[in-house]
Amino acid sequence: MKTTLSLCAGLLALSLGTANAASGGDSYNLVQKGRYLATLGDCTACHTQPGKPLFAGGVSIDTPFGKLVGANITPDPETGIGGWSFEDFQNVMSKGHAPGDKRLYGAMPYTAYTKVSREDNQAIWAYLQTVQPVHNPVETNLLPFPFNLRSSLIAWNLLNFEEGEFKPDAKKSEQWNRGAYLVQGLGHCGTCHTPKSLTGGDKNDAFLAGADLQGWVAPNITADPHAGIGAWSVEEIVQYLKTGANRFDIASGPMAEAVEHSTQHWKDEDLMAVAVYLKDDPRTDWPKPVEPLAADSPAMVAGKAIYADRCSACHVGSGEGIAHLFPKLAKAPLVNAADTASLIRVVLAGSRAGGTEAAPTAPAMPSFAWNLSDENIADVLTYVRNSWGNSASPVSSAEVTDLRDSLNER
Amino acid sequence: MTDKSKGFTRRQILVSSAASLAVGAAASAKAATVAGTPGWIPFDHNGPMHYDTPGWQFFTAEEAREVEAIVERLIPADDLSVSGKDAGCAVFIDRQLAGEYGTFARLYREGPFTPGTPAQADQSPLVPQERYRIGLAALGKYCQAQFQKPFSGLEGEQRDKVLTDLEKGAITLEGIDAQFFFQQVLGNTMEGFFADPIYGGNRDMVSWKMIGFPGARYDYRDYIALHNQKLDLVPLSIIGSSAWNKKG
């Protein structure tokens, strides 16, 4: 009886909340739409700690400038956004301005969210009103001086921010435009995958060309056939985002989280739109790949022996891997990336791939830090980066030493 | 025929419900449910921890000296290989005894302990650590009584005679059966000589090079098509391979 009563009370509160949020119209559908849009935007990545209440904040975000913490975005009036109006929320999404003339840092990807339509923001706002309010004070700004001064963001915005909703390209299909809207806007793919300038802004002429991500690399996802995902078909891109794995690759590290929390829940037609957009890249003058190292150079010879003895069991002697289980290394964008952080990292520390509803196995790579020296790791990666159609700069043992030290400090 | 296919017989029902009861009981006694992605820790590995740790982990210095004197005669240095001592067999046995094997930590160890037939294998109440501690002390006592020297103080031929007598049961040891002790040491010595060097023996893969074993390899998919060719594979240990070193 008690349960039933409180359940009724809860439902009542819920319906009151949604009724308030939606200014007329079908509030249920609006909230459901907002819930889906919040999943597209992966709000949870920065605003929900694992095992803690939804959107109560507290997720620590490492940036090259210091540490920021995801805010409490539950409707709690004191510590969340319970005191905000829709216009306040719209300003955050489109301008990076929070109430009280507070400028947000780019870690909150308003540089991408500015593309989100006002209509979609209304749905997200309606959904956020239905979330359980949680009293959880969060100090979001843990940056060191002078970056902790929010006034510096006025100048930052002048350099790095262009406000404005997404404008469809009339020359392209509706599907392409939907993909562009999602990639550039809520999906905020560029937040990780676009290289950053010295001030941490997106280098938009190199949109999605891969970037360093604090000990990981967000690989190049342009249509570049050598360094990007030009060799992937539309269906293979969809499969990767839906299941975390395709015949080329398996998501691990931060992308595993993005797939688990977000992209596996996207509608197929949205994933298809994203893939169509990513494949249709106006840039064609892709940089020429470097010449691969000679197979008889000392590092290549040693690396080949290490690969045969330690890697080939799973990744196969030809670097082809096993589809959906062990990533393919031949012609893989990450393997050919200029930045080697992710490669070195998975060999040192091992890695756990993402598990999705469609592909729940989540295969893991073992750690080799105890068994391979820095020079061994440098040589085997140099071999992998210059075999089977791959060509990329050699890896030095100093790079491995540096990453080993920094990972051990964490 | 048609009668049977209509449903269960009484016997079938009895048998199947007994079986499902048994399954149910077993499942509830020790069931672990894994939901979502199994746990995973960066930098995790479960390799042996002390193969390269200096010093003896179980033996006293005196015991170690005696074990080395034994394995040196069980596998003597000849034109095929170095001795069991130089191959690290005593180190292997020491690490083995310091680990779970030494106390049979993973075996059922409740009694009763009664002598069985040879086909029933090891029925001893002693765990390997005790076998060595008691056996080495008893062997020392025997050698002192017979030769006024420890085993390690004997000449090569004298040592071989003592070992042969142990093997034949011509010697009585205090607290442990002589043949049983001999077989224990012989077995562990062979394990040490042929096991992966990561466990302390088979130093530099000496036994593998001797017999042409290419080492701990995952598979030979890449070699299947290479018919009638000498592969000359460099032996590979869990620790690594000399082929990994850069030349030039």
XYZ file of C-alpha atoms in Angstrom:
658
model
C 0.000 0.000 0.000
C 2.784 2.300 0.974
C 4.604 1.543 -2.227
C 1.538 2.199 -4.322
C 0.911 5.507 -2.611
C 4.419 6.776 -3.071
C 4.433 5.558 -6.644
C 1.309 7.583 -7.287
C 2.866 10.595 -5.645
C 5.931 10.169 -7.813
C 3.878 9.953 -10.985
C 1.963 13.023 -9.962
C 5.161 14.959 -9.378
C 6.503 13.747 -12.698
C 3.434 14.806 -14.610
C 3.384 18.166 -12.854
C 7.037 18.679 -13.760
C 6.578 17.848 -17.408
C 3.392 19.826 -17.641
C 5.257 22.835 -16.286
C 8.178 22.347 -18.608
C 6.282 22.006 -21.801
C 4.512 25.174 -22.650
C 1.485 23.370 -23.978
C 1.719 20.702 -26.651
C 2.337 17.029 -26.155
C 4.613 17.040 -23.130
C 5.204 13.279 -23.096
C 6.499 13.239 -26.644
C 8.548 16.344 -25.989
C 10.239 14.748 -22.979
C 10.899 11.529 -24.884
C 12.419 13.532 -27.711
C 14.561 15.420 -25.203
C 15.706 12.185 -23.601
C 16.875 10.916 -26.988
C 18.576 14.212 -27.803
C 20.377 14.120 -24.436
C 21.631 10.655 -25.388
C 22.786 11.969 -28.769
C 24.653 14.733 -26.944
C 26.089 12.233 -24.418
C 25.451 14.687 -21.553
C 26.105 11.828 -19.184
C 29.785 11.569 -20.185
C 30.614 14.725 -18.222
C 27.570 15.127 -15.983
C 27.028 11.645 -14.478
C 29.612 9.826 -12.390
C 29.556 6.026 -12.743
C 27.154 4.584 -10.170
C 25.967 8.038 -9.045
C 22.621 9.768 -9.698
C 21.911 10.878 -13.247
C 23.307 14.321 -14.185
C 24.388 15.143 -10.599
C 27.811 16.226 -11.921
C 31.248 15.677 -10.478
C 32.990 14.019 -13.430
C 36.556 15.238 -13.623
C 37.707 16.407 -17.062
C 41.438 16.718 -17.732
C 42.319 19.486 -20.168
C 45.765 20.665 -21.260
C 45.153 23.744 -19.085
C 44.097 21.933 -15.921
C 41.095 20.257 -14.408
C 37.425 21.084 -14.934
C 34.496 19.271 -13.354
C 31.117 18.542 -14.945
C 28.331 20.586 -13.307
C 25.201 19.336 -11.550
C 22.475 19.734 -14.196
C 19.618 18.203 -12.203
C 16.712 20.565 -11.410
C 17.987 21.102 -7.834
C 17.446 24.857 -7.222
C 20.556 25.356 -5.058
C 23.253 23.176 -6.588
C 21.725 22.324 -9.958
C 19.893 24.298 -12.641
C 16.515 24.367 -10.874
C 16.485 28.169 -10.814
C 17.060 28.543 -14.549
C 14.578 29.484 -17.256
C 14.569 27.992 -20.751
C 16.255 31.164 -22.030
C 19.084 30.605 -19.552
C 19.536 27.092 -20.944
C 19.329 28.326 -24.534
C 22.089 30.846 -23.773
C 24.313 28.111 -22.364
C 23.840 25.918 -25.417
C 24.126 28.634 -28.037
C 26.516 31.159 -26.457
C 28.302 29.427 -23.567
C 26.817 32.023 -21.184
C 25.360 30.773 -17.912
C 23.136 32.917 -15.640
C 25.028 35.529 -13.621
C 27.133 36.504 -16.647
C 29.203 33.357 -16.134
C 31.139 32.335 -19.218
C 31.631 28.602 -19.672
C 34.833 26.895 -20.687
C 35.072 25.096 -24.004
C 35.069 21.740 -22.199
C 31.300 22.295 -22.244
C 31.157 21.994 -26.052
C 28.958 25.026 -26.721
C 31.191 25.668 -29.723
C 29.375 22.621 -31.181
C 26.062 22.904 -29.321
C 25.553 26.392 -30.760
C 24.480 24.529 -33.930
C 21.601 22.824 -32.096
C 18.192 24.183 -33.071
C 16.143 26.123 -30.545
C 13.394 23.555 -30.993
C 15.698 20.687 -30.008
C 16.951 22.678 -27.014
C 13.347 23.053 -25.864
C 12.944 19.278 -25.883
C 16.207 18.742 -23.977
C 15.135 21.385 -21.477
C 11.758 19.664 -21.002
C 13.532 16.370 -20.382
C 16.000 17.870 -17.902
C 13.039 19.114 -15.830
C 11.948 15.490 -15.304
C 15.269 14.327 -13.882
C 15.395 13.633 -10.128
C 16.796 16.783 -8.416
C 19.970 15.953 -6.504
C 21.586 18.252 -3.956
C 25.250 17.963 -4.891
C 27.444 21.101 -4.858
C 30.129 20.884 -7.564
C 33.112 23.227 -7.902
C 33.469 23.155 -11.681
C 36.541 25.347 -12.083
C 39.731 23.745 -10.768
C 41.985 25.416 -13.334
C 45.202 27.087 -12.178
C 45.793 30.849 -12.519
C 45.428 32.578 -14.992
C 43.135 30.095 -16.777
C 40.739 30.115 -13.835
C 39.733 33.714 -14.676
C 36.540 33.471 -16.647
C 37.078 36.944 -18.086
C 39.820 35.404 -20.243
C 37.024 33.610 -22.077
C 35.852 36.827 -23.759
C 39.064 36.853 -25.760
C 38.923 33.065 -26.193
C 35.486 33.284 -27.729
C 36.651 35.961 -30.172
C 39.382 33.605 -31.341
C 37.612 30.273 -31.281
C 33.842 30.640 -31.274
C 31.336 31.264 -33.981
C 27.781 31.467 -32.724
C 24.848 30.241 -34.753
C 22.387 27.470 -35.460
C 23.156 24.882 -38.106
C 22.301 26.086 -41.625
C 21.360 23.251 -43.981
C 23.143 23.091 -47.315
C 20.400 23.166 -49.957
C 22.673 21.450 -52.480
C 22.924 18.356 -50.266
C 20.376 15.693 -49.394
C 18.217 15.813 -46.298
C 20.124 12.803 -44.985
C 23.483 14.530 -45.468
C 22.197 17.623 -43.682
C 20.908 15.541 -40.770
C 24.351 13.911 -40.515
C 26.124 17.265 -40.624
C 23.771 18.641 -37.959
C 24.485 15.692 -35.663
C 28.265 15.556 -36.218
C 28.798 19.303 -35.904
C 26.150 19.869 -33.234
C 24.895 17.532 -30.513
C 27.249 14.680 -31.445
C 30.124 17.148 -30.873
C 32.512 14.727 -32.590
C 34.999 17.524 -33.178
C 35.407 18.164 -29.448
C 37.699 15.131 -29.378
C 38.506 14.473 -33.028
C 39.444 17.970 -34.276
C 42.999 19.158 -33.571
C 43.271 22.060 -31.156
C 45.066 25.391 -31.477
C 47.437 26.707 -28.809
C 44.499 28.238 -26.979
C 42.555 24.977 -27.092
C 40.129 26.024 -29.797
C 39.181 23.788 -32.721
C 41.319 24.106 -35.840
C 38.322 23.991 -38.124
C 40.301 23.754 -41.341
C 41.426 20.358 -39.992
C 37.901 19.325 -38.903
C 37.890 15.721 -37.517
C 41.541 15.148 -38.515
C 42.482 13.575 -35.165
C 43.726 15.018 -31.878
C 45.654 14.308 -28.708
C 43.366 13.532 -25.783
C 45.384 13.455 -22.564
C 47.131 10.117 -23.022
C 44.819 8.890 -25.771
C 44.498 9.827 -29.406
C 41.142 10.624 -30.952
C 41.934 9.325 -34.437
C 41.441 11.005 -37.745
C 37.840 10.328 -38.884
C 37.957 12.261 -42.125
C 37.518 10.535 -45.488
C 41.317 10.503 -45.897
C 41.940 6.974 -47.224
C 45.315 6.601 -45.468
C 45.074 8.487 -42.192
C 41.284 8.606 -41.892
C 38.334 6.256 -42.355
C 38.030 6.667 -46.110
C 38.280 2.906 -46.545
C 35.235 2.277 -44.331
C 31.872 1.876 -46.049
C 28.771 3.692 -44.796
C 27.498 0.402 -43.348
C 30.809 -0.206 -41.566
C 30.727 3.232 -39.945
C 27.161 2.567 -38.754
C 28.187 -0.862 -37.452
C 31.102 0.622 -35.520
C 28.941 3.259 -33.849
C 26.078 0.820 -33.177
C 28.082 -2.139 -31.843
C 31.505 -0.691 -30.990
C 33.169 -2.950 -33.540
C 33.466 -3.538 -37.262
C 35.919 -5.456 -39.412
C 38.524 -2.733 -38.949
C 38.422 -1.682 -35.374
C 37.020 -1.984 -31.871
C 36.236 1.051 -29.732
C 38.323 1.331 -26.581
C 39.282 4.107 -24.160
C 37.092 7.244 -24.310
C 35.387 6.085 -27.550
C 34.282 2.877 -25.821
C 32.477 5.090 -23.313
C 30.972 7.204 -26.082
C 29.662 4.058 -27.803
C 28.366 2.522 -24.581
C 26.648 5.678 -23.314
C 25.637 7.265 -26.565
C 26.064 5.994 -30.121
C 24.753 2.445 -29.590
C 21.442 4.041 -28.607
C 21.208 6.271 -31.695
C 18.529 5.462 -34.232
C 19.849 3.621 -37.268
C 18.738 6.398 -39.605
C 20.708 8.942 -37.563
C 23.829 6.771 -37.642
C 23.354 6.299 -41.370
C 23.091 10.077 -41.826
C 26.314 10.562 -39.853
C 28.111 7.986 -42.007
C 26.870 9.532 -45.256
C 28.072 12.944 -44.092
C 31.482 11.690 -42.948
C 32.090 9.870 -46.236
C 31.160 12.915 -48.346
C 34.140 15.100 -47.511
C 34.808 18.088 -49.823
C 38.533 17.836 -49.077
C 40.383 15.596 -51.525
C 43.946 16.916 -51.339
C 44.855 14.578 -48.492
C 48.481 14.670 -47.355
C 50.653 12.083 -49.115
C 51.594 9.198 -46.793
C 55.280 9.017 -45.843
C 57.353 6.199 -47.330
C 57.366 3.108 -45.088
C 60.637 2.230 -43.359
C 62.843 -0.361 -45.028
C 61.994 -3.856 -43.794
C 65.655 -4.586 -43.090
C 66.237 -1.638 -40.750
C 67.220 -2.829 -37.231
C 64.011 -1.634 -35.525
C 61.859 -3.319 -38.183
C 63.726 -6.630 -37.860
C 63.486 -6.650 -34.056
C 59.878 -5.411 -34.212
C 58.897 -8.178 -36.603
C 60.238 -10.818 -34.194
C 58.403 -9.254 -31.244
C 55.198 -8.996 -33.280
C 55.424 -12.665 -34.274
C 55.993 -13.746 -30.654
C 53.630 -11.434 -28.780
C 51.007 -9.950 -31.107
C 50.360 -12.311 -33.997
C 48.330 -14.801 -31.949
C 45.389 -12.384 -31.902
C 46.182 -9.719 -34.497
C 47.405 -12.351 -37.006
C 50.728 -12.351 -38.868
C 49.278 -10.275 -41.696
C 47.918 -7.626 -39.309
C 44.362 -8.464 -40.404
C 43.069 -9.216 -36.883
C 39.835 -11.139 -36.365
C 36.644 -9.278 -37.292
C 34.644 -7.982 -34.295
C 37.156 -9.460 -31.831
C 40.762 -8.377 -32.431
C 41.310 -5.059 -34.203
C 42.830 -5.036 -37.651
C 46.173 -3.243 -37.654
C 46.721 -3.173 -41.415
C 45.677 0.226 -42.836
C 44.025 1.259 -39.572
C 43.751 5.053 -39.105
C 44.924 4.936 -35.496
C 47.989 2.881 -36.425
C 48.953 5.447 -39.081
C 48.246 8.491 -36.874
C 51.053 10.961 -36.267
C 50.328 10.850 -32.536
C 51.271 7.480 -31.052
C 49.861 7.932 -27.525
C 46.965 5.467 -27.871
C 49.140 2.831 -29.522
C 51.799 2.981 -26.819
C 49.163 3.133 -24.135
C 47.278 -0.019 -25.117
C 50.518 -2.002 -25.352
C 51.709 -0.765 -21.947
C 48.522 -0.822 -19.909
C 46.338 -3.111 -22.008
C 42.820 -2.082 -22.870
C 39.214 -3.137 -22.522
C 37.001 -2.627 -25.548
C 33.485 -1.280 -25.094
C 30.640 -3.741 -24.604
C 27.338 -2.933 -26.295
C 23.977 -4.634 -26.415
C 24.724 -5.784 -29.947
C 28.298 -6.915 -29.168
C 28.540 -7.566 -25.430
C 31.847 -9.482 -25.423
C 34.099 -6.483 -24.649
C 37.357 -8.280 -25.514
C 40.462 -7.079 -23.694
C 44.084 -6.568 -24.662
C 46.565 -7.697 -21.988
C 49.156 -5.361 -20.474
C 52.713 -5.828 -21.719
C 54.365 -3.284 -19.401
C 55.886 -6.032 -17.230
C 57.259 -8.048 -20.088
C 58.336 -5.694 -22.886
C 61.007 -3.018 -22.452
C 60.470 0.530 -23.724
C 62.730 -0.312 -26.662
C 60.786 -3.534 -27.399
C 57.515 -1.569 -27.481
C 59.005 1.168 -29.668
C 60.352 -1.435 -32.122
C 57.174 -3.493 -32.369
C 55.051 -0.362 -32.913
C 57.514 0.915 -35.516
C 57.095 -2.431 -37.287
C 53.286 -2.311 -37.066
C 53.255 1.291 -38.366
C 55.336 0.339 -41.408
C 53.936 -3.035 -42.491
C 50.969 -4.337 -44.519
C 50.321 -1.021 -46.289
C 50.866 1.110 -43.193
C 53.398 3.912 -43.275
C 54.079 6.285 -40.396
C 56.931 7.757 -38.420
C 58.963 5.340 -36.235
C 58.278 5.269 -32.480
C 61.203 6.110 -30.180
C 61.789 4.373 -26.871
C 61.855 7.837 -25.207
C 58.183 8.300 -26.167
C 57.360 4.991 -24.486
C 59.347 5.927 -21.375
C 57.489 9.242 -21.083
C 54.047 7.681 -21.354
C 54.988 4.842 -18.985
C 56.057 7.438 -16.399
C 52.967 9.605 -16.804
C 50.569 6.629 -16.639
C 52.305 5.317 -13.528
C 51.887 8.682 -11.826
C 48.097 8.579 -12.177
C 5.372 -45.279 -30.090
C 2.513 -42.810 -30.098
C 1.963 -43.336 -26.375
C 5.537 -42.438 -25.581
C 5.643 -39.313 -27.659
C 2.570 -37.884 -25.925
C 4.404 -37.005 -22.748
C 6.811 -38.020 -20.022
C 6.668 -41.434 -18.390
C 6.614 -41.502 -14.614
C 10.240 -42.626 -14.597
C 11.277 -39.787 -16.907
C 9.606 -37.249 -14.660
C 11.275 -38.652 -11.560
C 14.688 -38.704 -13.205
C 14.384 -35.251 -14.692
C 13.121 -33.629 -11.510
C 15.934 -35.211 -9.509
C 18.419 -33.881 -12.025
C 16.936 -30.408 -12.008
C 16.944 -30.407 -8.201
C 20.624 -31.335 -8.235
C 21.419 -28.624 -10.767
C 19.439 -26.104 -8.753
C 21.306 -26.986 -5.572
C 24.700 -26.798 -7.218
C 23.855 -23.472 -8.794
C 22.676 -21.883 -5.565
C 25.644 -23.199 -3.589
C 28.308 -21.461 -5.640
C 26.863 -19.122 -8.207
C 28.452 -15.911 -9.331
C 26.541 -13.640 -11.651
C 28.484 -11.387 -13.971
C 26.482 -8.548 -15.421
C 27.708 -6.101 -18.038
C 31.398 -5.884 -18.820
C 33.684 -7.987 -16.614
C 36.070 -6.058 -14.396
C 39.361 -4.999 -15.913
C 42.401 -3.258 -14.433
C 45.049 -1.375 -16.437
C 48.593 -2.802 -16.098
C 47.173 -6.040 -14.690
C 49.207 -9.201 -15.167
C 49.490 -12.480 -13.330
C 53.024 -13.530 -14.201
C 55.200 -15.261 -11.595
C 56.471 -12.612 -9.224
C 59.857 -13.815 -8.139
C 61.711 -15.623 -10.889
C 64.292 -12.853 -10.955
C 64.265 -12.084 -7.218
C 67.757 -12.604 -5.796
C 68.284 -15.033 -2.903
C 66.538 -18.247 -1.875
C 62.796 -18.002 -1.246
C 62.213 -21.302 0.597
C 65.496 -23.191 1.106
C 68.016 -22.305 3.783
C 71.520 -21.729 2.362
C 72.467 -25.179 3.603
C 69.452 -26.881 2.010
C 70.076 -25.021 -1.244
C 73.679 -26.275 -1.323
C 72.487 -29.885 -0.898
C 69.749 -29.572 -3.549
C 72.269 -28.100 -5.985
C 74.588 -31.049 -5.266
C 71.723 -33.455 -6.063
C 70.521 -31.802 -9.299
C 74.117 -31.516 -10.478
C 74.290 -35.337 -10.468
C 70.750 -36.031 -11.710
C 71.545 -33.933 -14.803
C 75.329 -33.930 -15.144
C 77.168 -31.499 -17.406
C 78.120 -33.220 -20.637
C 78.526 -32.406 -24.298
C 74.751 -32.026 -24.639
C 74.079 -29.431 -21.958
C 75.212 -27.761 -18.777
C 74.382 -29.425 -15.445
C 71.033 -29.246 -13.690
C 72.668 -26.930 -11.160
C 73.922 -24.526 -13.815
C 70.563 -24.668 -15.596
C 68.944 -23.321 -12.410
C 66.960 -26.418 -11.375
C 67.518 -25.718 -7.654
C 66.287 -22.147 -8.144
C 63.207 -23.499 -9.929
C 62.451 -25.933 -7.087
C 62.963 -23.173 -4.508
C 60.438 -20.862 -6.261
C 58.082 -23.782 -6.770
C 58.145 -24.637 -3.064
C 57.696 -20.985 -2.049
C 54.528 -20.802 -4.140
C 51.172 -22.591 -3.944
C 52.714 -25.896 -4.992
C 54.866 -25.970 -1.838
C 51.856 -26.330 0.437
C 49.541 -27.979 -2.107
C 47.347 -24.946 -1.487
C 45.099 -25.844 -4.420
C 44.655 -29.563 -3.639
C 42.159 -31.375 -1.474
C 44.119 -32.004 1.711
C 41.742 -33.630 4.165
C 42.464 -37.208 5.250
C 42.343 -40.106 5.530
C 45.939 -40.720 4.445
C 46.440 -44.431 3.886
C 49.065 -46.030 1.643
C 47.477 -46.750 -1.715
C 48.433 -48.827 -4.709
C 50.889 -47.260 -7.200
C 47.942 -46.643 -9.511
C 46.410 -44.417 -6.847
C 49.449 -42.140 -6.997
C 50.503 -39.740 -4.271
C 48.805 -40.519 -0.950
C 51.376 -38.834 1.314
C 50.190 -36.599 4.169
C 53.327 -34.495 3.619
C 53.161 -31.415 1.404
C 56.181 -30.733 -0.876
C 57.720 -28.201 1.522
C 57.751 -30.877 4.260
C 59.040 -33.523 1.870
C 62.114 -31.442 1.112
C 62.699 -30.205 4.646
C 62.416 -33.703 6.168
C 64.069 -35.511 3.277
C 67.104 -33.215 3.057
C 67.645 -33.353 6.835
C 67.374 -37.166 6.798
C 69.740 -37.450 3.822
C 72.231 -35.223 5.645
C 72.010 -37.429 8.703
C 72.543 -40.579 6.624
C 75.627 -39.124 4.874
C 77.092 -37.892 8.158
C 76.677 -41.374 9.673
C 78.108 -43.160 6.623
C 80.793 -40.733 5.398
C 81.108 -38.075 8.133
C 80.321 -35.497 5.432
C 77.209 -33.828 4.070
C 75.953 -35.106 0.701
C 77.489 -32.084 -1.021
C 80.876 -33.023 0.430
C 80.946 -36.373 -1.368
C 82.817 -37.133 -4.588
C 80.781 -37.497 -7.770
C 80.767 -41.292 -7.805
C 79.853 -41.494 -4.104
C 76.962 -39.145 -4.696
C 75.733 -41.232 -7.621
C 75.891 -44.335 -5.390
C 73.810 -42.645 -2.676
C 71.256 -41.439 -5.231
C 71.065 -44.878 -6.827
C 70.469 -46.437 -3.410
C 67.752 -43.906 -2.687
C 66.074 -44.752 -5.980
C 66.255 -48.490 -5.257
C 65.100 -48.074 -1.678
C 68.379 -49.528 -0.377
C 68.643 -46.646 2.102
C 66.219 -45.935 4.942
C 65.610 -42.244 5.649
C 64.215 -40.893 8.906
C 60.667 -39.534 8.526
C 60.207 -40.121 4.779
C 60.328 -43.028 2.351
C 63.653 -42.885 0.452
C 62.206 -43.853 -2.944
C 59.346 -41.411 -2.517
C 61.802 -38.600 -1.695
C 64.005 -39.516 -4.670
C 61.075 -39.486 -7.090
C 59.914 -36.136 -5.717
C 63.311 -34.512 -6.322
C 63.825 -36.205 -9.700
C 60.406 -35.089 -10.911
C 60.892 -31.480 -9.840
C 64.398 -31.427 -11.333
C 63.096 -32.468 -14.724
C 60.344 -29.864 -14.468
C 62.967 -27.231 -13.674
C 65.174 -28.299 -16.559
C 62.421 -28.186 -19.172
C 59.975 -25.539 -17.884
C 59.928 -21.972 -19.175
C 62.895 -19.928 -17.881
C 60.457 -17.494 -16.290
C 60.135 -19.998 -13.435
C 63.867 -19.955 -12.623
C 65.202 -23.108 -14.342
C 66.058 -23.894 -17.975
C 68.426 -20.917 -17.934
C 68.906 -19.370 -21.389
C 66.476 -22.027 -22.659
C 69.357 -24.499 -22.495
C 67.181 -27.628 -22.595
C 65.006 -26.263 -25.398
C 68.075 -25.480 -27.509
C 69.361 -28.987 -26.758
C 66.257 -30.752 -28.054
C 65.289 -28.151 -30.681
C 62.039 -27.055 -29.021
C 61.056 -23.612 -30.381
C 59.480 -22.490 -27.125
C 56.176 -21.108 -25.868
C 54.575 -20.134 -29.186
C 50.898 -19.515 -29.676
C 50.566 -21.358 -32.979
C 52.233 -22.047 -36.329
C 49.669 -20.658 -38.745
C 52.351 -18.616 -40.504
C 54.521 -21.707 -41.080
C 51.937 -24.200 -42.323
C 52.702 -23.551 -45.970
C 56.482 -23.754 -45.576
C 57.097 -27.357 -46.546
C 60.510 -29.020 -46.346
C 62.243 -25.898 -45.091
C 64.425 -25.599 -42.054
C 62.726 -22.918 -39.972
C 65.524 -22.317 -37.431
C 63.115 -20.694 -35.025
C 64.890 -18.979 -32.144
C 63.417 -20.460 -28.924
C 60.941 -18.175 -27.239
C 60.384 -17.857 -23.482
C 57.549 -16.100 -21.716
C 60.318 -13.681 -20.656
C 61.280 -12.981 -24.250
C 63.644 -13.959 -27.006
C 67.123 -13.028 -28.150
C 65.543 -12.239 -31.523
C 63.945 -9.173 -29.943
C 67.290 -7.455 -29.494
C 68.149 -4.883 -32.116
C 71.209 -5.708 -34.167
C 73.327 -2.835 -35.439
